Coordinates of C-alpha atoms in Angstrom, one line a residue:
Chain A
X1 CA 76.7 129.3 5.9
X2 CA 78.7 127.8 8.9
X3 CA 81.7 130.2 10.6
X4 CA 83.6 126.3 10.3
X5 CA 82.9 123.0 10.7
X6 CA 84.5 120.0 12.7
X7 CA 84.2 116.2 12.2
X8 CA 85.4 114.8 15.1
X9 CA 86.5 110.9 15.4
X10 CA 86.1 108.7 18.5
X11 CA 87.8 105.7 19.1
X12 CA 89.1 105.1 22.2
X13 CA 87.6 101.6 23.0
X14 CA 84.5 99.5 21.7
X15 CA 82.7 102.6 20.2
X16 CA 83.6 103.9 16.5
X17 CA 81.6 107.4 16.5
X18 CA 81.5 110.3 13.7
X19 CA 80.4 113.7 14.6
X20 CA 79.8 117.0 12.5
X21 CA 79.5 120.1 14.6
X22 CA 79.8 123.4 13.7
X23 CA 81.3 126.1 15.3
X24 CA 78.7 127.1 17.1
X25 CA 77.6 124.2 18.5
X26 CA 75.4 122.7 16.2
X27 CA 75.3 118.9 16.2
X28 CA 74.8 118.2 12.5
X29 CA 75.6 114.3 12.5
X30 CA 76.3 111.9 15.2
X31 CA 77.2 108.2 13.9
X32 CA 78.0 105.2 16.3
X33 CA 78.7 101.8 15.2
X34 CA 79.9 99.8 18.2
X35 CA 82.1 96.8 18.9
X36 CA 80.0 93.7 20.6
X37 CA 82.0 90.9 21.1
X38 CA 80.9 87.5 21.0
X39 CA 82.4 86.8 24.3
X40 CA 84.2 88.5 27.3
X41 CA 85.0 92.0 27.5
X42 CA 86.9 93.9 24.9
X43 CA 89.4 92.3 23.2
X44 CA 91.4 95.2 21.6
X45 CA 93.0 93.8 18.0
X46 CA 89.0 93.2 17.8
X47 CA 87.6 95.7 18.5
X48 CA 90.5 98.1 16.0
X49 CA 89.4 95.1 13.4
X50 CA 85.7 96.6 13.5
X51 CA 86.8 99.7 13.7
X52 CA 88.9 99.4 10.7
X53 CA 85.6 97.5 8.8
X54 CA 83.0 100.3 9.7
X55 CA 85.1 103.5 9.5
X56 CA 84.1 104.4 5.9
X57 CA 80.9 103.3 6.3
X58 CA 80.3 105.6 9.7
X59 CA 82.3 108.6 8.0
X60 CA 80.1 108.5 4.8
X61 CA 76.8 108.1 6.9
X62 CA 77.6 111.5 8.7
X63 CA 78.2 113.4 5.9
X64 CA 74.7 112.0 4.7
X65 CA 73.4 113.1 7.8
X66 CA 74.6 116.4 8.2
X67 CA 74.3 116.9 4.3
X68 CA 77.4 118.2 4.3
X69 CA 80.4 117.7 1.6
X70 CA 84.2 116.4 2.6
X71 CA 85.5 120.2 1.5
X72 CA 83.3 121.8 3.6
X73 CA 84.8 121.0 6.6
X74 CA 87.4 123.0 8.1
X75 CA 89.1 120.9 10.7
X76 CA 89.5 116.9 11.7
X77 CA 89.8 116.3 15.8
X78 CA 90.4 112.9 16.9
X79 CA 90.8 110.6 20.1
X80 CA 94.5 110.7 21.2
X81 CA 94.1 109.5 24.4
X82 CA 93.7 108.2 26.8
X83 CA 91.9 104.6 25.2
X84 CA 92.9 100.8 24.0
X85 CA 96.4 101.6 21.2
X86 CA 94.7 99.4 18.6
X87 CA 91.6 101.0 19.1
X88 CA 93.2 104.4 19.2
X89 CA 95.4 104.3 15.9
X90 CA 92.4 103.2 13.7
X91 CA 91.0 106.5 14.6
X92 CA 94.1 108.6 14.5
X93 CA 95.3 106.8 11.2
X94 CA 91.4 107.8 9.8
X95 CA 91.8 111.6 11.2
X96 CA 95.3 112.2 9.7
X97 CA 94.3 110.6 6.0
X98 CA 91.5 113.1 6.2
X99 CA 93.3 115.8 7.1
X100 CA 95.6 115.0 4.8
X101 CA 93.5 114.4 1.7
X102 CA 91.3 118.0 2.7
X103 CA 94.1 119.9 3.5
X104 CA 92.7 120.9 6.6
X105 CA 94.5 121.3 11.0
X106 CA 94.2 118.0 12.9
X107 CA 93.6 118.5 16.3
X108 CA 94.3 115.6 18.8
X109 CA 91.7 115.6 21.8
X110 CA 91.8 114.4 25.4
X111 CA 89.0 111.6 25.4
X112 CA 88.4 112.6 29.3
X113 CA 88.5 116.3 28.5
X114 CA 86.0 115.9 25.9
X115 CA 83.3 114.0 27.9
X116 CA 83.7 117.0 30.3
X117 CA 82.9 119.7 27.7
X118 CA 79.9 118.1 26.0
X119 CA 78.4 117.9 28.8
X120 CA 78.9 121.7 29.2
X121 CA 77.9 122.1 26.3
X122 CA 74.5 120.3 26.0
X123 CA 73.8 120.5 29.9
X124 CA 74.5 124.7 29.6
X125 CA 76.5 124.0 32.7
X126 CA 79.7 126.2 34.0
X127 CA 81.3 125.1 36.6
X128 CA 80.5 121.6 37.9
X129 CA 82.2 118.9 39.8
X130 CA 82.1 116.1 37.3
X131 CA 81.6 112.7 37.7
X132 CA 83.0 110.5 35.1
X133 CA 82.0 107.2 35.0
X134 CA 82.3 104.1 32.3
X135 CA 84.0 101.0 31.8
X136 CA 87.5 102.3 31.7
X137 CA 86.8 105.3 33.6
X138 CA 86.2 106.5 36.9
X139 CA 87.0 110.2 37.9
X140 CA 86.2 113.3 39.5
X141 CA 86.9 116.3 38.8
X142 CA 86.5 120.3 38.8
X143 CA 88.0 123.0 37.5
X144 CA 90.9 125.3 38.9
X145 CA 93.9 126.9 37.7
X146 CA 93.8 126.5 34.5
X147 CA 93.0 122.5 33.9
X148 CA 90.5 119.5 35.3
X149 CA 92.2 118.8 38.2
X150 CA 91.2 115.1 39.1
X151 CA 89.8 115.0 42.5
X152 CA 89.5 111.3 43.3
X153 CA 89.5 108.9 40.8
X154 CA 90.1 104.6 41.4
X155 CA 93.4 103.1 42.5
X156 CA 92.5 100.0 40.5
X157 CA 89.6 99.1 37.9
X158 CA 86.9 101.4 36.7
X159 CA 83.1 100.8 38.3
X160 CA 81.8 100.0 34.4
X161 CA 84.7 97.5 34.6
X162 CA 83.5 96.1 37.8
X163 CA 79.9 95.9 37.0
X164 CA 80.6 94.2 33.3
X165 CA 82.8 91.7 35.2
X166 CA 80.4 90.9 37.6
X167 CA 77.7 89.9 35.1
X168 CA 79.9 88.2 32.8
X169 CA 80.8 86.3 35.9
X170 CA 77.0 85.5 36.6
X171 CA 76.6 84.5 33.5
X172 CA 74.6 87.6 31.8
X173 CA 75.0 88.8 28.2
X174 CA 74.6 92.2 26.5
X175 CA 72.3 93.0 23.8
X176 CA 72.2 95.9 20.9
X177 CA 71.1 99.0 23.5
X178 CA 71.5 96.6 26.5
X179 CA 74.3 96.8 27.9
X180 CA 76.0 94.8 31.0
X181 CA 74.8 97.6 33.4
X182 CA 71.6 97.9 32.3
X183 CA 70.9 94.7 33.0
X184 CA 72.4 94.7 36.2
X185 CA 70.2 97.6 36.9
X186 CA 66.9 95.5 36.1
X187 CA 68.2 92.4 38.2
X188 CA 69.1 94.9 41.3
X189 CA 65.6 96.9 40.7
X190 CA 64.0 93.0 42.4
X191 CA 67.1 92.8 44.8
X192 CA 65.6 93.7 48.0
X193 CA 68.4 92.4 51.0
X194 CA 71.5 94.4 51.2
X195 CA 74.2 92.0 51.2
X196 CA 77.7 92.9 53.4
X197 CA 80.5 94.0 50.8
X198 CA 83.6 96.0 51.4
X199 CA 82.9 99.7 50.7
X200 CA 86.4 101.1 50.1
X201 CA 86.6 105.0 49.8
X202 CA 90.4 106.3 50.8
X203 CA 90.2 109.9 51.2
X204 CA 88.7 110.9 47.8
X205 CA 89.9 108.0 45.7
X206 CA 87.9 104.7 45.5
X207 CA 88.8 100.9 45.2
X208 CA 86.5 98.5 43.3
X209 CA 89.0 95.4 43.0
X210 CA 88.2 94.5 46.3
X211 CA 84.2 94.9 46.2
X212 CA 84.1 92.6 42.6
X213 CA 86.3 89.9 44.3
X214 CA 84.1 89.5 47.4
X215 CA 80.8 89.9 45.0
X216 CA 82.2 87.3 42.8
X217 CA 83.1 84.8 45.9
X218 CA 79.3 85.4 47.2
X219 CA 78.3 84.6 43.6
X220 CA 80.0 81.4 43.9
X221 CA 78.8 80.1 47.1
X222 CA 75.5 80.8 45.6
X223 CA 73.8 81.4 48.8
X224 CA 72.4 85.0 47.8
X225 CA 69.9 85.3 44.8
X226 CA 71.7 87.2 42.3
X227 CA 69.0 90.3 42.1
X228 CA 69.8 91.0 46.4
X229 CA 73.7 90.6 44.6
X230 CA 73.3 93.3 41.8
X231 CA 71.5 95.3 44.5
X232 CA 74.1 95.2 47.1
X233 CA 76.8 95.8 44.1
X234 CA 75.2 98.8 43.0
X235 CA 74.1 100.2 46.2
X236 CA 78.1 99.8 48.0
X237 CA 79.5 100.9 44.1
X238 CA 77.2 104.0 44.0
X239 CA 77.5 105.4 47.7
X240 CA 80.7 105.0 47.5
X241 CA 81.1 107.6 44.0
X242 CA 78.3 109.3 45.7
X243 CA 80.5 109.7 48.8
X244 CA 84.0 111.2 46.7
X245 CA 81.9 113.4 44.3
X246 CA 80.1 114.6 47.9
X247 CA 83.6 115.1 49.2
X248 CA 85.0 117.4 46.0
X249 CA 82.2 119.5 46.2
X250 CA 82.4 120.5 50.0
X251 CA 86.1 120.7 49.1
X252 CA 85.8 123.0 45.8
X253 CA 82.4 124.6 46.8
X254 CA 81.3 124.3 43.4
X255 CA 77.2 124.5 42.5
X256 CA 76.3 121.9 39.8
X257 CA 77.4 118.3 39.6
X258 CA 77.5 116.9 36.1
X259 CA 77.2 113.2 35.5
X260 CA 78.5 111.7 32.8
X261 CA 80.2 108.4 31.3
X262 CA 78.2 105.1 30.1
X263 CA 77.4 104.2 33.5
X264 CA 75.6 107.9 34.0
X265 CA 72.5 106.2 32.4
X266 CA 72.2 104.3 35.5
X267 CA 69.1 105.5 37.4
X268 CA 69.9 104.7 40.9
X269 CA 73.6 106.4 40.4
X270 CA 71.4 109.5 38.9
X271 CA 69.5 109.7 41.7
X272 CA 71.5 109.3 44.7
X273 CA 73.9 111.9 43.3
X274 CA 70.5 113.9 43.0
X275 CA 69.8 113.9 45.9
X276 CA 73.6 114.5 47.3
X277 CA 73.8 117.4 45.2
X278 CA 70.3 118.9 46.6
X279 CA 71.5 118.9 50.0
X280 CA 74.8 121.1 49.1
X281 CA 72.2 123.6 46.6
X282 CA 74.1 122.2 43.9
X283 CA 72.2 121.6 40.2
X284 CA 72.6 118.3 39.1
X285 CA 72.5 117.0 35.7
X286 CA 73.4 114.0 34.0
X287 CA 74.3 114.2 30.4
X288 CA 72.0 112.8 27.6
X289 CA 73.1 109.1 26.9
X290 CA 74.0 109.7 22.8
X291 CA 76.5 112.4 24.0
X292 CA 77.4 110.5 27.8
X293 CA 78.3 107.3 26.3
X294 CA 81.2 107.9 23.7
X295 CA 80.7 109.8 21.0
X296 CA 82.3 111.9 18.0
X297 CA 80.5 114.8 18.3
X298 CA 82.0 115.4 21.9
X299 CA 85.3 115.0 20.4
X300 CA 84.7 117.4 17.7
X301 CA 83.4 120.1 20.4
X302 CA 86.3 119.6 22.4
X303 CA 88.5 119.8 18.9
X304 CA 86.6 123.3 18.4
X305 CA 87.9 124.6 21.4
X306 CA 91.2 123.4 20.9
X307 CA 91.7 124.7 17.5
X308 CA 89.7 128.7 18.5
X309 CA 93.2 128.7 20.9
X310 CA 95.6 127.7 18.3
X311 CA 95.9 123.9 19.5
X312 CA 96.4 121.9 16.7
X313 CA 98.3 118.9 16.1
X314 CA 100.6 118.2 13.5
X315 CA 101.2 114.7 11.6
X316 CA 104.1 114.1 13.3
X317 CA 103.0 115.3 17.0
X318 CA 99.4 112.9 16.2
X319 CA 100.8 110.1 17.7
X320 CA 98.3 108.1 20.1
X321 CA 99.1 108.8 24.4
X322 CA 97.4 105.2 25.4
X323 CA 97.7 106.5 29.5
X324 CA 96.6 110.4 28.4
X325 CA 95.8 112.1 32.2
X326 CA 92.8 114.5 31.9
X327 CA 94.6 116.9 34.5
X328 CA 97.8 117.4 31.7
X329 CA 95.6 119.1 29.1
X330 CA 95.5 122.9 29.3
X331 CA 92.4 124.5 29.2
X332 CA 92.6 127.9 27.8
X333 CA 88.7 128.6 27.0
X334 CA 87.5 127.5 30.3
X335 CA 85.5 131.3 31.8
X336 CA 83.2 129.1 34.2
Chain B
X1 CA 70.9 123.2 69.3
X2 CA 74.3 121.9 70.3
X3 CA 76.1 125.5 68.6
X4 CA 77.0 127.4 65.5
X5 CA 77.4 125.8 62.2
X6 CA 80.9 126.4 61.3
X7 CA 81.6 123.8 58.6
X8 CA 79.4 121.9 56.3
X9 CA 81.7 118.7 55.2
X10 CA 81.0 115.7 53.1
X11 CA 81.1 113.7 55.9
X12 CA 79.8 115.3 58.9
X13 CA 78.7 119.1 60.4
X14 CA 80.8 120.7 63.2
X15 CA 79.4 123.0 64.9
X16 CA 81.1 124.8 67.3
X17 CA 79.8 125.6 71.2
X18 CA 80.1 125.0 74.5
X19 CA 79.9 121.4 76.7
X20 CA 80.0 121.8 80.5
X21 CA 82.2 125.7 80.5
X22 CA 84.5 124.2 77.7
X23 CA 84.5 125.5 73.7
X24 CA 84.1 121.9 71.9
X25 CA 83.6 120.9 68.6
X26 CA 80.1 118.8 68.1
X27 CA 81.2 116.5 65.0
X28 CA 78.2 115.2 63.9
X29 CA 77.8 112.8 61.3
X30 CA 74.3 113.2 59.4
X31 CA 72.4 110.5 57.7
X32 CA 73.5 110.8 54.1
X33 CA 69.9 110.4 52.5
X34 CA 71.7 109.1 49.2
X35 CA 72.7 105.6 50.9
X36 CA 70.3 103.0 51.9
X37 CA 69.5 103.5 55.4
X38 CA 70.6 100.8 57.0
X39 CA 74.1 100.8 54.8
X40 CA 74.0 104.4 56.2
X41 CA 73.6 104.0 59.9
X42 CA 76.2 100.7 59.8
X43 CA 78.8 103.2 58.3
X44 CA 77.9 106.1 60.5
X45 CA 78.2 104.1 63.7
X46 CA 81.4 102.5 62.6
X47 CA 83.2 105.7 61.7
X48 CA 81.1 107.6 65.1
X49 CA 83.0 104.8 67.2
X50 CA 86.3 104.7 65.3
X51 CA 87.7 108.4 65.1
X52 CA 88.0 109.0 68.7
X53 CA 89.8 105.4 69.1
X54 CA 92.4 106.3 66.4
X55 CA 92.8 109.9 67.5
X56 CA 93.4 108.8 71.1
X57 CA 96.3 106.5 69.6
X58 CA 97.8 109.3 67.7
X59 CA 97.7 110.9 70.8
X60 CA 100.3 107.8 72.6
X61 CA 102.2 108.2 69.4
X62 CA 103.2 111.8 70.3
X63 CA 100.7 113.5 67.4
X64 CA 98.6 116.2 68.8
X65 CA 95.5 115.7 68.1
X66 CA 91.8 117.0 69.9
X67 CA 90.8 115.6 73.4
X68 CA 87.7 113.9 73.2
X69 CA 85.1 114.3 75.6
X70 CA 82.3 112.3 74.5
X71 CA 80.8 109.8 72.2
X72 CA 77.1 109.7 71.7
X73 CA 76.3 106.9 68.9
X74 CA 73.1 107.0 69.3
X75 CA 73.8 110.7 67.9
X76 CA 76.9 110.0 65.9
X77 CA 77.9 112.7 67.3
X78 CA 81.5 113.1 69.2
X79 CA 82.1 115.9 71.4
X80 CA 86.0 116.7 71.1
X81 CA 88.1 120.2 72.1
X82 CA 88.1 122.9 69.7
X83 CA 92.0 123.5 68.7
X84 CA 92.5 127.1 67.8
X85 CA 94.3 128.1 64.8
X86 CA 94.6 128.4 61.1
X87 CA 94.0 125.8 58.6
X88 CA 97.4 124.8 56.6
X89 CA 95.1 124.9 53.6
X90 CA 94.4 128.4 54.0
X91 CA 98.3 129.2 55.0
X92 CA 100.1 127.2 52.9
X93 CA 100.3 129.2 49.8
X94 CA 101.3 132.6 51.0
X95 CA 104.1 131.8 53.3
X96 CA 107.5 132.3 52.6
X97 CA 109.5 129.2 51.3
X98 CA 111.6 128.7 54.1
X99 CA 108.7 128.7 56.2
X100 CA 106.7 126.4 54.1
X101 CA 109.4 123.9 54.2
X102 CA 109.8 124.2 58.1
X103 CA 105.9 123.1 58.6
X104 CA 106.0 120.8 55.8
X105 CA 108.8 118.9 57.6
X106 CA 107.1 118.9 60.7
X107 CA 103.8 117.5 58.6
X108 CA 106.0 115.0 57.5
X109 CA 107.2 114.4 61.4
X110 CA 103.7 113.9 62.1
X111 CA 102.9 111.6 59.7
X112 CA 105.9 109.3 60.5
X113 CA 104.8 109.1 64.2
X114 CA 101.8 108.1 62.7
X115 CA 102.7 105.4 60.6
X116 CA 105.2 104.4 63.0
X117 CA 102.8 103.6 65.7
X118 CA 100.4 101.9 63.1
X119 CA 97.9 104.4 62.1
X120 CA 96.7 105.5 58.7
X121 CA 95.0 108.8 59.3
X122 CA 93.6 108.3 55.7
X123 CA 92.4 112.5 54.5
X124 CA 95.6 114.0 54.8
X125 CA 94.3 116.9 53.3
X126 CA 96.0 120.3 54.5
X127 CA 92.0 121.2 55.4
X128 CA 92.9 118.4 58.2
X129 CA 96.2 120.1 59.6
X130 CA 95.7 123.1 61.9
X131 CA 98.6 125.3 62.8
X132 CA 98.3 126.7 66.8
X133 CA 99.5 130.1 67.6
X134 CA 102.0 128.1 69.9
X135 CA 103.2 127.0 66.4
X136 CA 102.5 123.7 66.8
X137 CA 100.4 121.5 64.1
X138 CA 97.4 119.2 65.2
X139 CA 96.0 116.6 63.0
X140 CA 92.5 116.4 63.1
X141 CA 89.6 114.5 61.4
X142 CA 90.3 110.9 62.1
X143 CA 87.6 110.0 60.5
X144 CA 88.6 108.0 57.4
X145 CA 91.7 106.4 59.9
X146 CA 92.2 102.9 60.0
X147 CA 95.4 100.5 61.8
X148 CA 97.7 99.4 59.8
X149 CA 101.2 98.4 59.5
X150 CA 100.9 97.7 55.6
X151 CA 103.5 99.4 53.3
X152 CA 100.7 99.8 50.8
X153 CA 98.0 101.9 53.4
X154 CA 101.2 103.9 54.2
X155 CA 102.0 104.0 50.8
X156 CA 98.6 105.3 49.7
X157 CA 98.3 108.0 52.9
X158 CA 101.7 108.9 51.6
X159 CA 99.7 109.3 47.6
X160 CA 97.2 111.4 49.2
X161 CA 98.8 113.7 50.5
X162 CA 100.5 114.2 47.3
X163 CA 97.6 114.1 45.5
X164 CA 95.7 117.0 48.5
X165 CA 98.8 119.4 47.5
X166 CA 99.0 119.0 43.6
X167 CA 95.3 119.8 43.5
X168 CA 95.4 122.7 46.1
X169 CA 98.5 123.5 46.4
X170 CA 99.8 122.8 43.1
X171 CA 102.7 125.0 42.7
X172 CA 104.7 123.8 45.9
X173 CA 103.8 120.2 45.3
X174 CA 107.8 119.4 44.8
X175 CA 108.8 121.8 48.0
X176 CA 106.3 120.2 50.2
X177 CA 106.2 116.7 49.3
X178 CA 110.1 116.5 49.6
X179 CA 109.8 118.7 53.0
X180 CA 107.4 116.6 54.4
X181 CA 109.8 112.9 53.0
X182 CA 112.4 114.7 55.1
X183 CA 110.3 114.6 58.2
X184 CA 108.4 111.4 58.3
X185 CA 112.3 110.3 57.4
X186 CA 113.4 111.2 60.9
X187 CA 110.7 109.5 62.4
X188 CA 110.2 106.3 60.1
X189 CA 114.2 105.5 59.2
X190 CA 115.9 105.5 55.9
X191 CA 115.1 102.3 55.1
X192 CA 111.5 102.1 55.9
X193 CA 111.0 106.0 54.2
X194 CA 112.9 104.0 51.0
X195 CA 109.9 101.3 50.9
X196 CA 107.0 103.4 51.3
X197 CA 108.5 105.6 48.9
X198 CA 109.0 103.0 46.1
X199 CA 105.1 102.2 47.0
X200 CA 104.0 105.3 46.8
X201 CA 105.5 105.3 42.8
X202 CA 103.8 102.1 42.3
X203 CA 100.2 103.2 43.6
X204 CA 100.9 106.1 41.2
X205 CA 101.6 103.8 38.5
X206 CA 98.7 101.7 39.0
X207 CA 96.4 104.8 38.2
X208 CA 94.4 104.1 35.1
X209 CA 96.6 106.5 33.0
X210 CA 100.0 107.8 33.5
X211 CA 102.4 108.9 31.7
X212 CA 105.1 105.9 33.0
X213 CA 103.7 103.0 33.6

């Protein structure tokens, strides 16, 4: 019925994400059960204990949902990088006992890569400048000669990073399909005063260490409410990715500009990139949340690509890469 | 109309034409519709009011660089000569290695002068170097340039420029970075070129991933 089959496994930070997909591109099963801690941000041996907890549970619900069996599948991709190690080897130890057990290639997968290719994939772009963004990422890149080369990308935290902060600082909490940002977003939506922060852009890479310290001191001296805050945190944050993805695409003249990343849901980022992209006549889309936030099926894609060129990974090669760069990974299939 | 369209950027429009007999460059930076305005017009008048500041500077410090003629804010626009010549981007890749390495030490000559007289040109992107027929190379778009005497701004310049030639000129990265070293060595000192050096490993260390951390 199906040329082959992938199941790929995701587990790079708080999310622990199943997905079937056939060769093809058919998204069969897409299973998510994600990590909330009771406080703070991510604590990693935690977040690998729920991992560990869930990962028969999520594995059995996909093959439910796809109504597929174990044998049918033909090969196992994983997460190998880049992500939290803890996090990392619950799903790589998972992939390999599969692979083991069915007899079937392992292919390790770039986390980064994989975001980028989904979005290909689901978006029916080619060639786009992407911008990644999420709480440990923050990059942009484009194709050429032969990889993702990373444009600009941050010198210090990620912009999810620096938004989560910030509201764990003002004392706001997530709940189940609200996260940080989102409530950020609502809070800066009444914000109405633009509040002076540093806006640091250095040539195409960006600096958001500097903007959450100064937020967080304004915080403090609780002078500003804390929508006009969230406004003026978002509105520096977002001109200033705005401002490096504008900058790689007058440098690689590409024409579409993909969004993508847990922080692509935010409406404001969507549409100032919107409307950078519309004055370069560049298409811009922004990935659908189940496949922009982290996923398996976009590892699973990814792993389909890998394996049509040969790339598999053996037991002993499977070994996590905790600081993975997206611009190591070869990419064979790319035809733009 | 203040002239022909030649370049599109990110950040601003040149357009090339003429101001009083003379073939200028009109650098004009447009309203980016994307930011809030008045976060838009604050950075556009700081940056409008800063580039011709810093690339008279670089001019004392012995880096050619455009005369300026003008500065309309009201505008943000900043009339400035229009150097003739090819782009290193454009160059870079087809020359020969020995010649490669010649203009990458004389990048790197540049860049020390630079640094040396406190500025941080800040997009040293070989789109930003221009090579005259007379051989020489000007620097030009000053437009993300700040003063500083920091080792880490002249650590990250250093990282850009790395970073502007492994992405378009990737398979001369070694060549030219350790050319260009070689100049700003002549004009920074062993010692100083050590420090920035051991900077410029650390900013690439601090990336989110890297192989060595």
């Amino acid at each position: 019925m199906y040329e082959g089959l992938c199941l790929g496994i995701e587990s790079t930070a708080d999310d622990f994400g199943v997905g079937i997909v056939s060769f093809d591109g058919e998204i069969l099963a897409n299973v998510n059960d994600v990590y909330i801690p009771e406080r703070g941000g991510i604590h990693p041996r935690e977040a690998s204990r729920h991992h560990a907890n869930v990962a028969g549970k999520v594995i059995a619900e996909a093959f439910k949902r796809a109504g597929v069996k174990p044998k049918e599948i033909s090969i196992i991709a994983f997460s190998q990088g880049p992500g939290l190690g803890p996090c990392l080897r619950v799903g790589a130890t998972v992939a390999r006992a599969l692979a083991s057990y069915l007899n079937k290639p392992l292919v390790g997968v770039n986390h980064c890569l994989a975001h980028i290719e989904i979005g290909r994939m689901i978006n029916r772009v080619r060639d786009p400048v992407t911008l990644y963004v999420s709480g440990g990422n923050t990059i942009v890149s484009a194709f050429e000669a032969g990889r993702y080369r990373v444009f600009g990308e941050t010198l210090d935290i990620a912009i999810g990073n620096c938004l989560d902060v910030f509201a764990r600082e003002a004392g706001l909490r997530s709940e189940p399909g609200k996260p940080l940002g989102a409530v950020i977003e609502e809070l800066a939506s009444r914000g109405r005063r633009l509040v002076p922060l540093p806006y640091t852009v250095k040539g195409m890479d960006l600096s958001f260490s500097g903007l959450l310290t100064a937020a967080v001191n304004l915080l403090r001296e609780g002078k500003y409410p804390l929508e006009d805050l969230c406004f003026s945190l978002q509105e520096i944050a977002f001109s200033m990715l705005t401002e490096v993805t504008e900058r790689a695409l007058a440098h690689t003249e590409k024409r579409e500009v993909l969004l993508t990343g847990g922080v692509a849901a935010n409406k404001r980022l969507q549409e100032m990139l919107r409307v950078m992209a519309e004055e370069h006549d560049a298409r811009f889309s922004v990935v659908p949340k189940e496949y922009a936030t982290d996923n398996g099926v976009m590892i699973a894609w990814a792993g389909i690509l890998c394996y049509k060129y040969g790339l598999t990974t053996s037991i002993e090669r499977s070994f996590v890469k905790l600081k993975w760069r997206l611009d190591d990974v070869e990419v064979p299939w790319f035809e733009g | 109309m203040i002239g022909v369209l030649i370049k599109k950027g990110a950040e601003a429009s040149i357009y090339l034409g003429e101001w009083c007999g003379r073939k200028v460059i009109f650098k004009k930076r447009l309203p980016k519709k994307y930011r809030l305005p008045e976060l838009d017009r604050a950075i556009q008048i700081q940056r409008t009011k800063h580039e011709p500041q810093l690339i008279h500077k670089a001019k004392e410090a012995g880096v050619p660089t455009p005369i300026i003629y003008m500065v309309d804010l009201e505008e943000a626009t900043i009339v400035m000569e229009y150097i003739e010549g090819k782009r290193i981007k454009d160059i870079l890749n087809d020359l020969t290695s020995e010649e490669r390495i010649k203009i990458s030490r004389q990048i790197g000559k540049l860049i020390g002068r630079l640094h040396k007289s406190g500025i941080i040109h800040g997009d040293l992107t070989t789109s930003n170097m221009i090579l005259t027929p007379e051989g020489k190379i000007a620097l030009i778009d000053f437009g993300l340039s700040e003063q500083s005497v920091d080792l880490e701004s002249r650590g990250v310049d250093l990282h850009l420029v790395k970073r502007a030639l492994a992405s378009a000129h990737y398979k001369y990265v070694n060549e030219c970075f350790n050319a260009i070293i070689e100049g700003y060595e002549e004009e920074m000192g062993s010692d100083l070129t050590r420090d920035v050096l051991n900077r410029v490993a650390e900013i690439e260390k601090r990336g989110r991933y890297v192989a060595e951390r």
